[in-house]
PDB file of C-alpha atoms and ligand atoms in Angstrom:
ATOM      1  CA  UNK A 205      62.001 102.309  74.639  1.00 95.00           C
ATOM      2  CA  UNK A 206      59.097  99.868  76.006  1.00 97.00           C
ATOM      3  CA  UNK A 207      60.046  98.770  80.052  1.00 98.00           C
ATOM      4  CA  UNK A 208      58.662  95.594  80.439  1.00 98.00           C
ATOM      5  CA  UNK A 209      57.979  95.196  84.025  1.00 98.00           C
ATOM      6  CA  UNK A 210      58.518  92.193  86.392  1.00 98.00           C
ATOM      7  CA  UNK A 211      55.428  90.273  88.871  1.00 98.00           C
ATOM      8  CA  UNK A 212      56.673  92.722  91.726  1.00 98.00           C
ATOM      9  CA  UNK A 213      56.887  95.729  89.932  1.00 98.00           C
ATOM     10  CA  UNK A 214      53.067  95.073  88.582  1.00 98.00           C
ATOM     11  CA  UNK A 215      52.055  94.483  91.855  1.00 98.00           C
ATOM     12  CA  UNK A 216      53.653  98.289  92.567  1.00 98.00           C
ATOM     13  CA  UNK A 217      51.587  99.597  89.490  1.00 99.00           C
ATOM     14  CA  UNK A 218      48.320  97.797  91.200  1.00 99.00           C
ATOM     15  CA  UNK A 219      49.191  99.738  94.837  1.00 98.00           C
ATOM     16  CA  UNK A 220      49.343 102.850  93.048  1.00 99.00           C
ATOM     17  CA  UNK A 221      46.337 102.618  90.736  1.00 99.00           C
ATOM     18  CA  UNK A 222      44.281 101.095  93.542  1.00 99.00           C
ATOM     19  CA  UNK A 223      44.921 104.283  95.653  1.00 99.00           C
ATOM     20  CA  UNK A 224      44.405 106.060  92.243  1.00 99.00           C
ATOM     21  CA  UNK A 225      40.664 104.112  92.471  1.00 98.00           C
ATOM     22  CA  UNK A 226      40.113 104.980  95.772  1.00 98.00           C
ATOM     23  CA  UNK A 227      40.912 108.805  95.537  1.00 98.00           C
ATOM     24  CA  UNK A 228      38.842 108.845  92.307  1.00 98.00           C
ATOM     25  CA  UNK A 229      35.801 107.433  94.870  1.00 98.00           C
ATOM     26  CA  UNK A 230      37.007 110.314  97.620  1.00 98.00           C
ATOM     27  CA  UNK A 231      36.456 112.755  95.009  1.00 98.00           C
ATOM     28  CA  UNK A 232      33.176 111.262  93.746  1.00 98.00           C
ATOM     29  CA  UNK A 233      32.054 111.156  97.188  1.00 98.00           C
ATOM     30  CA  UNK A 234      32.100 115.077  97.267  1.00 98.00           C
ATOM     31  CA  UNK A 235      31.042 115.916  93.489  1.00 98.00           C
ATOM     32  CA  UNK A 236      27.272 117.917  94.403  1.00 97.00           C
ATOM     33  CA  UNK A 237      26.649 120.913  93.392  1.00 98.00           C
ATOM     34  CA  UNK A 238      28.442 123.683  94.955  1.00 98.00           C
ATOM     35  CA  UNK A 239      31.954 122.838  95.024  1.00 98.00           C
ATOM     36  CA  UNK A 240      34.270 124.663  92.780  1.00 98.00           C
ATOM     37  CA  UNK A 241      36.673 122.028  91.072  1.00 98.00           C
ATOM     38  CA  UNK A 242      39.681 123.592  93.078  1.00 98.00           C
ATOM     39  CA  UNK A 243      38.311 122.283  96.263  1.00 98.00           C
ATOM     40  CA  UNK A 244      37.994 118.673  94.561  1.00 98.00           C
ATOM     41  CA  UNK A 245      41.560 118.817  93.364  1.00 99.00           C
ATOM     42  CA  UNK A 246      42.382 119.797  97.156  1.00 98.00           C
ATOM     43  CA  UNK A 247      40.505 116.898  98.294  1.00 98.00           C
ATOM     44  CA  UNK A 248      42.215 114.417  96.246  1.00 99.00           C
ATOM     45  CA  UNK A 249      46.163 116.150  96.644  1.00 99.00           C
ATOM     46  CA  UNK A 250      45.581 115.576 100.975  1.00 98.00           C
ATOM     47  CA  UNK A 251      44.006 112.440 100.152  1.00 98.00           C
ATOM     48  CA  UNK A 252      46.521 111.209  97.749  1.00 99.00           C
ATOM     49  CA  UNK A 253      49.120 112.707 100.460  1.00 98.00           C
ATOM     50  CA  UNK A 254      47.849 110.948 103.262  1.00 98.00           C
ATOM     51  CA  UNK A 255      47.971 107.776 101.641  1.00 98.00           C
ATOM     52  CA  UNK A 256      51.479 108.286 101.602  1.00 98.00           C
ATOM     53  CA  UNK A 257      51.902 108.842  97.845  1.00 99.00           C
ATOM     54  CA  UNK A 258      53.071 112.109  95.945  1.00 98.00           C
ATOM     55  CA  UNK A 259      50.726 113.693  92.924  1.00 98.00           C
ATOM     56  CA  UNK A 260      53.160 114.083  89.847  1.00 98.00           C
ATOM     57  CA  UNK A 261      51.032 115.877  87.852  1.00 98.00           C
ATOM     58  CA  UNK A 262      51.454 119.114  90.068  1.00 98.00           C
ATOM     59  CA  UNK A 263      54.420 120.501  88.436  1.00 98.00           C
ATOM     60  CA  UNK A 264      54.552 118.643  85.756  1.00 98.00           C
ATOM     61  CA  UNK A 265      56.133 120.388  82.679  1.00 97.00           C
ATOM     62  CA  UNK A 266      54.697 123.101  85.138  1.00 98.00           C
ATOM     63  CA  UNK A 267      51.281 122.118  85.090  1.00 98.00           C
ATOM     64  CA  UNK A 268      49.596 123.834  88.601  1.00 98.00           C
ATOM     65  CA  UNK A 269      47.739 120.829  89.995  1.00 98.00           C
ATOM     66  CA  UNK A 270      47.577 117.712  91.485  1.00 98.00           C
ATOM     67  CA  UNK A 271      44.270 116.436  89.259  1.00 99.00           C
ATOM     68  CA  UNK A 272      42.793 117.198  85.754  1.00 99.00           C
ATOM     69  CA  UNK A 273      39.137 118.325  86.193  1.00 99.00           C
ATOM     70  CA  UNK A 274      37.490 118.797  82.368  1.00 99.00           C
ATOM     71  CA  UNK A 275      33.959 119.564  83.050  1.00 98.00           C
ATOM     72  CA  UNK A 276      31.356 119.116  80.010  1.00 98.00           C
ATOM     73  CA  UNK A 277      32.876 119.976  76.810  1.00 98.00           C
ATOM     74  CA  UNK A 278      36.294 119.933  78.287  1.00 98.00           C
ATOM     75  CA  UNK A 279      37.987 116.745  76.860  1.00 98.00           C
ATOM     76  CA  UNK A 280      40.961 116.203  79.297  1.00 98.00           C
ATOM     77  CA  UNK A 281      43.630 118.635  81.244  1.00 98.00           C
ATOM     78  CA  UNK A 282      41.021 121.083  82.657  1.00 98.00           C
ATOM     79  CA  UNK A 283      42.359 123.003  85.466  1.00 98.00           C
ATOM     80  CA  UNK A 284      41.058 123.264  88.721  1.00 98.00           C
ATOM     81  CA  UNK A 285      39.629 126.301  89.353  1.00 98.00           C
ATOM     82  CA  UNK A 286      36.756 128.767  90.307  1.00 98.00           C
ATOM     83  CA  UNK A 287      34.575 127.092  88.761  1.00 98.00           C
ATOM     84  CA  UNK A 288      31.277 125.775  90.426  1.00 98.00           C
ATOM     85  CA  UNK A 289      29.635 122.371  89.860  1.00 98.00           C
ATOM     86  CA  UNK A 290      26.229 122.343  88.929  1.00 98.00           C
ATOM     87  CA  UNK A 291      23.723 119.499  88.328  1.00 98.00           C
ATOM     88  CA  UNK A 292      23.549 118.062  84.887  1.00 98.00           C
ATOM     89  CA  UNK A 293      27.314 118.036  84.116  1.00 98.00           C
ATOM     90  CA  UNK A 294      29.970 115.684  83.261  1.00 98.00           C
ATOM     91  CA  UNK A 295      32.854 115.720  84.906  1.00 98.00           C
ATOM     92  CA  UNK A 296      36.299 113.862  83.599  1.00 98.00           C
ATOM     93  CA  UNK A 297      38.583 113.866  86.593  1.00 98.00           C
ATOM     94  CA  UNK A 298      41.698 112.642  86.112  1.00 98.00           C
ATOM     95  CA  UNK A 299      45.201 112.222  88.516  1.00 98.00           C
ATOM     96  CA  UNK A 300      47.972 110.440  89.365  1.00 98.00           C
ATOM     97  CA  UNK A 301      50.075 109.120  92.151  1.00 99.00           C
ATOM     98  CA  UNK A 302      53.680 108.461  92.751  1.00 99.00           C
ATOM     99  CA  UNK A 303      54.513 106.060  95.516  1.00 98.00           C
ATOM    100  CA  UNK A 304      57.488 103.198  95.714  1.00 98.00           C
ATOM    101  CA  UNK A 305      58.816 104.448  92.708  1.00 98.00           C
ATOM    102  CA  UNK A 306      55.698 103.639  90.391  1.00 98.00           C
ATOM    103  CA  UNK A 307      53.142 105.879  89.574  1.00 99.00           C
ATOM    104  CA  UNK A 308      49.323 105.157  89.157  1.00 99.00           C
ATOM    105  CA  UNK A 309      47.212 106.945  86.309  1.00 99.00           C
ATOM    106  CA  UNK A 310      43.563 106.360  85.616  1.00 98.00           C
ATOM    107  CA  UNK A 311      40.547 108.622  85.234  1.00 99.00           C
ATOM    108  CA  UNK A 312      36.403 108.599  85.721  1.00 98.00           C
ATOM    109  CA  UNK A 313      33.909 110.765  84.222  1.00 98.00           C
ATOM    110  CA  UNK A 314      30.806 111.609  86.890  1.00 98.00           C
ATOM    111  CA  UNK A 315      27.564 112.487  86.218  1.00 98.00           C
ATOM    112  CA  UNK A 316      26.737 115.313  88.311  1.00 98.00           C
ATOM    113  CA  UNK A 317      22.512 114.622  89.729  1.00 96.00           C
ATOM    114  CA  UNK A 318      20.603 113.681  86.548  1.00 96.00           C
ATOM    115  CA  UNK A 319      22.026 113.931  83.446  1.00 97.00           C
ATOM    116  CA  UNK A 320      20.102 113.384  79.856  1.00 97.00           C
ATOM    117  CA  UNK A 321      19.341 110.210  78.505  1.00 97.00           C
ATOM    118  CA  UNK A 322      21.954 111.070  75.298  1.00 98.00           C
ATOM    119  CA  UNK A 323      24.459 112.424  77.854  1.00 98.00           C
ATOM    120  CA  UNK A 324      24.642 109.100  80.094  1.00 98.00           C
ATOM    121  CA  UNK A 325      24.697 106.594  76.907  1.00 98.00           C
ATOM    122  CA  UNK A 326      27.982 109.107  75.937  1.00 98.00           C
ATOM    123  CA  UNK A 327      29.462 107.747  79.252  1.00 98.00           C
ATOM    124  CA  UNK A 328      28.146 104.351  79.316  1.00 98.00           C
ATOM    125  CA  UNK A 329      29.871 103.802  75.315  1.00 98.00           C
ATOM    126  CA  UNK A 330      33.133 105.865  76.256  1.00 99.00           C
ATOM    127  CA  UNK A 331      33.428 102.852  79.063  1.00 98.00           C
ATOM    128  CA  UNK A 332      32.802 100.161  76.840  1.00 98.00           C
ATOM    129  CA  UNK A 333      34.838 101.504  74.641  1.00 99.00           C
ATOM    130  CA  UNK A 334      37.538 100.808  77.015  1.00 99.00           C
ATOM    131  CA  UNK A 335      36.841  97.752  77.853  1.00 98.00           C
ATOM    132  CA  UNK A 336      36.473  96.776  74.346  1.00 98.00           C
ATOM    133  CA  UNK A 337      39.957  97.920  73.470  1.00 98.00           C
ATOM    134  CA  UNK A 338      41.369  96.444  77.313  1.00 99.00           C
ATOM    135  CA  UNK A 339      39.962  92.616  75.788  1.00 98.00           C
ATOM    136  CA  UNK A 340      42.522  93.108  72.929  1.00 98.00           C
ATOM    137  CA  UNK A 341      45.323  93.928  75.377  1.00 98.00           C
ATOM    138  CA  UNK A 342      46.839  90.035  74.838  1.00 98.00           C
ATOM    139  CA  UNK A 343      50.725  89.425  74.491  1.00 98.00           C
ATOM    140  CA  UNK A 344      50.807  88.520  70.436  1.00 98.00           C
ATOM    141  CA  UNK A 345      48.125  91.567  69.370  1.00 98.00           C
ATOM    142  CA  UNK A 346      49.186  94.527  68.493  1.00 98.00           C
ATOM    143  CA  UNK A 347      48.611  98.412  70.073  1.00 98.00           C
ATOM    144  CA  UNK A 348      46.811  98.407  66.734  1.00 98.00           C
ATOM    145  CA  UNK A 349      44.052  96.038  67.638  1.00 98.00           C
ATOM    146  CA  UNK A 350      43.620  98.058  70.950  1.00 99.00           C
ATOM    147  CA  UNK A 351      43.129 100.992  69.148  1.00 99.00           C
ATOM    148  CA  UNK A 352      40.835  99.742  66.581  1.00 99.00           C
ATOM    149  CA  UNK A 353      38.621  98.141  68.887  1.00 99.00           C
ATOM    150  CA  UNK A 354      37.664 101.330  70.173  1.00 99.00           C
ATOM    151  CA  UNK A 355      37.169 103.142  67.430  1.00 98.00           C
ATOM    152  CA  UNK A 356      34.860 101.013  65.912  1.00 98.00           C
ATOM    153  CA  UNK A 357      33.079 100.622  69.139  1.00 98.00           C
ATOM    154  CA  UNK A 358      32.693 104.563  69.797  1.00 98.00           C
ATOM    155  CA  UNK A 359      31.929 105.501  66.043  1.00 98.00           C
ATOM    156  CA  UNK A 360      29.316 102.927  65.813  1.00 98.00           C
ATOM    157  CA  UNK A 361      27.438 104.810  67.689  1.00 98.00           C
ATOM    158  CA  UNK A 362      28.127 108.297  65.469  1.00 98.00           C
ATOM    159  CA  UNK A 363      30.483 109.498  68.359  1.00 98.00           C
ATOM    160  CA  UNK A 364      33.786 111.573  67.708  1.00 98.00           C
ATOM    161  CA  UNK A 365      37.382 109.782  68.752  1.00 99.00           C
ATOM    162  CA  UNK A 366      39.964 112.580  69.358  1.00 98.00           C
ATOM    163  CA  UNK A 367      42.887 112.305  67.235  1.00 98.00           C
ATOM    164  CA  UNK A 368      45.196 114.675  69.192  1.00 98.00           C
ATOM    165  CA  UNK A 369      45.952 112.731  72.635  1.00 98.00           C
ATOM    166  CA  UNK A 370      46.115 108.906  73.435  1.00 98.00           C
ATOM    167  CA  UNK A 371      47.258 106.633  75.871  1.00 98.00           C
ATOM    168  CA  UNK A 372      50.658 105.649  76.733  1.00 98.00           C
ATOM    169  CA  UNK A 373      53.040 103.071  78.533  1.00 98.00           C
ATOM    170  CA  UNK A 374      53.428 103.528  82.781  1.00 98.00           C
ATOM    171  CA  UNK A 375      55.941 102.763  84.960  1.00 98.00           C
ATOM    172  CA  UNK A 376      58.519 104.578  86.985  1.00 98.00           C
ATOM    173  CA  UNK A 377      56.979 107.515  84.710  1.00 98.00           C
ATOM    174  CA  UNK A 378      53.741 108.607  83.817  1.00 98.00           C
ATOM    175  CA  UNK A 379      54.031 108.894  80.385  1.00 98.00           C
ATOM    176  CA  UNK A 380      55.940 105.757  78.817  1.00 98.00           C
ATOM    177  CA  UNK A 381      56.120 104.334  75.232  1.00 98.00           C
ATOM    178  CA  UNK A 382      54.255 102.255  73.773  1.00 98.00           C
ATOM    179  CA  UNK A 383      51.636 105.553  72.674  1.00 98.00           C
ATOM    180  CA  UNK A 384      48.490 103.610  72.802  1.00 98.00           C
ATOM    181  CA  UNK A 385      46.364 105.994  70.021  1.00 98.00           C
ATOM    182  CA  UNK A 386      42.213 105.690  70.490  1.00 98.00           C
ATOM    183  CA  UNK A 387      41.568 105.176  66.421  1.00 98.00           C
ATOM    184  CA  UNK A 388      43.775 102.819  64.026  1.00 98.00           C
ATOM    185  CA  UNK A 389      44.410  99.594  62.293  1.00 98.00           C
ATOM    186  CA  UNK A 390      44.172  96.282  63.364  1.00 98.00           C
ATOM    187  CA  UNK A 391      47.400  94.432  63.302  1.00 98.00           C
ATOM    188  CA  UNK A 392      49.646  97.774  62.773  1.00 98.00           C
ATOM    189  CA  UNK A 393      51.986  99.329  65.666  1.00 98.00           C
ATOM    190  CA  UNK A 394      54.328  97.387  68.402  1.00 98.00           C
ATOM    191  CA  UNK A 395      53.363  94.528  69.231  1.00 98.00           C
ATOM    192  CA  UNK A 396      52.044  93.669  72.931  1.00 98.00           C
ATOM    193  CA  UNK A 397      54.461  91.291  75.300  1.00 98.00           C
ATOM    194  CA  UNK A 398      53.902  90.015  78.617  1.00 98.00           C
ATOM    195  CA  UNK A 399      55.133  92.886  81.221  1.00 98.00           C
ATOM    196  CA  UNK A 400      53.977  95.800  78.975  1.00 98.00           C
ATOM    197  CA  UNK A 401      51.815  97.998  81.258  1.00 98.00           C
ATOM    198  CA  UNK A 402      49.746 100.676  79.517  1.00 98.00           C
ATOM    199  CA  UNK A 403      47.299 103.275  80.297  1.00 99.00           C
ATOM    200  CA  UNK A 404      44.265 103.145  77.577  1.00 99.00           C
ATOM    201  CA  UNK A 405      42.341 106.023  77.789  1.00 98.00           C
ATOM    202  CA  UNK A 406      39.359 106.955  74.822  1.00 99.00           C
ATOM    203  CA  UNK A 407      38.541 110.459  74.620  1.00 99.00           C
ATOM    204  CA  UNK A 408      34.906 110.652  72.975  1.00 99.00           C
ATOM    205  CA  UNK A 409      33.226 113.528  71.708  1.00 98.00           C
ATOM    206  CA  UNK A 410      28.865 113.242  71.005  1.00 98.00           C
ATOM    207  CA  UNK A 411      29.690 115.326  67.979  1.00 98.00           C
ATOM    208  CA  UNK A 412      32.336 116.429  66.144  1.00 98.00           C
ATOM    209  CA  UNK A 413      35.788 114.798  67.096  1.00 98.00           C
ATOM    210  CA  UNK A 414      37.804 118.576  66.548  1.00 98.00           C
ATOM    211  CA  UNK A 415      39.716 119.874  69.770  1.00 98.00           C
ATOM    212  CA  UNK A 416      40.992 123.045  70.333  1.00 98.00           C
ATOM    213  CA  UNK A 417      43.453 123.381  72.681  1.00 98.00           C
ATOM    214  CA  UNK A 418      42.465 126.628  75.288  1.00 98.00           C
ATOM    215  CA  UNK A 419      45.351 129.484  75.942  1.00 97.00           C
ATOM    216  CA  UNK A 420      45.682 128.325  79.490  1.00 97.00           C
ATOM    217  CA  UNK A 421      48.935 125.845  78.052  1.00 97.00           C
ATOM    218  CA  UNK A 422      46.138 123.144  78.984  1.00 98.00           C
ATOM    219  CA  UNK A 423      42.717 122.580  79.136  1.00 98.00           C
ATOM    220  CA  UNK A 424      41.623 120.368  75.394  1.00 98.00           C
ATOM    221  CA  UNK A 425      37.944 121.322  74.628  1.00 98.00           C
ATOM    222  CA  UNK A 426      35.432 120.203  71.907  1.00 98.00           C
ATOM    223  CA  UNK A 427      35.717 122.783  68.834  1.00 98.00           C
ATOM    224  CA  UNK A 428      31.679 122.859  68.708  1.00 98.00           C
ATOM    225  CA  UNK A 429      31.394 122.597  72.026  1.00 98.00           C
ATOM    226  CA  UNK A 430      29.316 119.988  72.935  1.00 98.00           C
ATOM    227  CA  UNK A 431      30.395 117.526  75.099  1.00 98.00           C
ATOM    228  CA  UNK A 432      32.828 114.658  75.827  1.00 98.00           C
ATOM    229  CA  UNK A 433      33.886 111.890  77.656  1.00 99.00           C
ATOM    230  CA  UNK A 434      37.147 110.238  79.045  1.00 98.00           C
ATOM    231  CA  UNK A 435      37.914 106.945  81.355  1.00 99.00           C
ATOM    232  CA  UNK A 436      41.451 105.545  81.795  1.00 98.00           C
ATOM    233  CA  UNK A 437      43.195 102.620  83.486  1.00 98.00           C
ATOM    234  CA  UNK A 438      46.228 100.919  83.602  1.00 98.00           C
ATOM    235  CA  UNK A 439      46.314  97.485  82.187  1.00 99.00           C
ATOM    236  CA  UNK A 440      49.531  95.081  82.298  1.00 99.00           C
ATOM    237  CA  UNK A 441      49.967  92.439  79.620  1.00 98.00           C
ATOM    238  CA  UNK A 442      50.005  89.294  81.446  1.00 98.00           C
ATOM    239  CA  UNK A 443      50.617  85.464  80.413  1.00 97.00           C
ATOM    240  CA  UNK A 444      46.760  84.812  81.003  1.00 95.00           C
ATOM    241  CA  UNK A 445      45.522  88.219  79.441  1.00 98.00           C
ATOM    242  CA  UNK A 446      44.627  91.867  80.280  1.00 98.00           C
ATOM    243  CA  UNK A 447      44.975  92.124  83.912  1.00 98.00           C
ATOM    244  CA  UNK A 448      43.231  95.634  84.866  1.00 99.00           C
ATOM    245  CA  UNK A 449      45.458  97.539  87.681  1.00 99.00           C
ATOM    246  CA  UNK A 450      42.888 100.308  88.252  1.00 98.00           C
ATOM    247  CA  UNK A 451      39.295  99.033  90.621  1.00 98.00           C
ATOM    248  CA  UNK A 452      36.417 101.317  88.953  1.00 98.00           C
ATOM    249  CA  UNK A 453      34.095  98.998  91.284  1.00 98.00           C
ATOM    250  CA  UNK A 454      35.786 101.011  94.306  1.00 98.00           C
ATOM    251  CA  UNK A 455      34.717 104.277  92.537  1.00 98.00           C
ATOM    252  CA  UNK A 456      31.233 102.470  91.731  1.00 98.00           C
ATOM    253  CA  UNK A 457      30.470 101.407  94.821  1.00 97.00           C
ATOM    254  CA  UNK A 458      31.677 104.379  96.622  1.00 96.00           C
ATOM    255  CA  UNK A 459      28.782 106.386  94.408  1.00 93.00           C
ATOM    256  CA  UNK A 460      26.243 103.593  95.502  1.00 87.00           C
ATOM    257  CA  UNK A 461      26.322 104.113  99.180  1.00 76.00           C
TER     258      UNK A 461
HETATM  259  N1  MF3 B  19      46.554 111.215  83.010  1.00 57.09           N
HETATM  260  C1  MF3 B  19      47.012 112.420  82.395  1.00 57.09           C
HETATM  261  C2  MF3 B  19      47.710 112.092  81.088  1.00 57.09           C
HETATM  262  O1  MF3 B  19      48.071 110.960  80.882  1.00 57.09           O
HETATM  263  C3  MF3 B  19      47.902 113.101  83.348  1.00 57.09           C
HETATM  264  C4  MF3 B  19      48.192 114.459  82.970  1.00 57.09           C
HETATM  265  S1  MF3 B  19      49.091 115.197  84.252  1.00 57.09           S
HETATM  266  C5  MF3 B  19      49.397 116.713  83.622  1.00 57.09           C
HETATM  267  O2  MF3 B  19      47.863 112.944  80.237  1.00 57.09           O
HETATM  268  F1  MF3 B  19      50.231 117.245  84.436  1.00 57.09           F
HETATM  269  F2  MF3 B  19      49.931 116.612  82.406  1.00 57.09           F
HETATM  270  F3  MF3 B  19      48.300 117.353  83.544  1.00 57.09           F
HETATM  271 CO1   CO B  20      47.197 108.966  81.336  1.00 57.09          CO
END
């Protein structure tokens, strides 16, 4: 069942993946070298809380946190922990917020210091990717056309597109239909109307697109280990085109200054 949602509700969607941007840039802010990935996720939960908003991941199908942090070859659902940031890693962080009865979901993979050369064109491509696939988002296309645009985008440059998680529909619930998949065929799947709000979110590996899924319940990993990528926003499907709900230029400029 696809909720199409009305000009106020979007505008709900856009408060709550706005504050999504700006804890994203809060966390980003504080991602040196040093800090475990627990203390981020505690940084963004009394951020997120202080906005006024609740995190609905924590608890979620009993998921323990209030962010995703997947650090190098971690594809998506790492969980905060122990672990301690380091220079030269990538890290995919990931959350949501519930406020006014919408929820916002979007994430931003950081370069932690100076990465390699082959590490930041992984992140530069896995963002394109998204916009390439967001520029199909039309009323009239098809999920299909989304998906295909970034898949060809990611593989043309010999990069892996995970098969085992995709994007999805978001409302009054994190995880609505339509599933927006990261590989498929142009002019297949449901077809896009104006009010459809979706989360697109490519998952790219540098090498070989396998996952394994770890025995925490959670974390997604690269099966050879080497690493991956992730960004996600919410888009709605307006009468003039994609309209993006999620501000990575908060997040951008926040790493600027
Ligand atoms: N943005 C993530 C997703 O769409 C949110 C996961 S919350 C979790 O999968 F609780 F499932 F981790
Ligand atoms: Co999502």
């Amino acid at each position: 069942m696809i909720y199409l949602k009305t000009d106020e509700e979007i505008e709900l969607l856009r408060e709550n993946n706005i504050l999504v941007s700006e804890t994203l840039a809060e966390v980003g802010r504080h991602l040196v070298p040093g800090i475990t990935t627990r203390e981020l996720d505690k940084i963004a939960e009394d951020f997120i809380r202080s906005h006024g908003a609740t995190p609905p991941c924590l608890g979620y199908e009993g998921y323990p946190a209030a962010t995703c942090i997947s650090v190098n070859e971690q594809v998506v659902h790492g969980i905060p922990s122990d672990y301690v940031i380091k220079e030269g890693d990538i890290v995919s962080v990931d959350l949501c917020t519930l406020m006014k009865g919408f929820v916002g979901d979007s994430a931003y993979t950081f370069a932690v210091g100076e990465v390699s050369d082959e590490v930041k064109r992984l992140l530069e491509v896995t963002k394109e990717a998204l916009y390439k696939g967001t520029a199909q988002a039309r009323a009239g296309n098809r999920i299909g056309d989304i998906s295909a645009a970034v898949q060809e985008y990611a593989e043309s440059f010999g990069y892996g597109v995970v098969r085992e998680l995709e994007g999805h529909g978001l409302g009054r619930k994190m995880h609505e239909d339509p599933g927006v998949p990261n590989y498929g065929a142009r002019g297949r799947g449901p077809l896009l109307k104006e009010g459809m709000v979706i989360c697109i979110e490519p998952m790219i590996t540098m090498g070989n697109k396998a996952v394994v899924f770890e025995r925490d319940g959670w974390t997604v990993r690269t099966r050879d280990r080497k690493p991956a990528a992730h960004f996600e926003f919410a888009v709605a499907i307006r009468k003039n085109g994609p309209d993006v709900l999620t501000d990575f230029s908060i997040i951008e400029n926040a790493l600027n200054n």
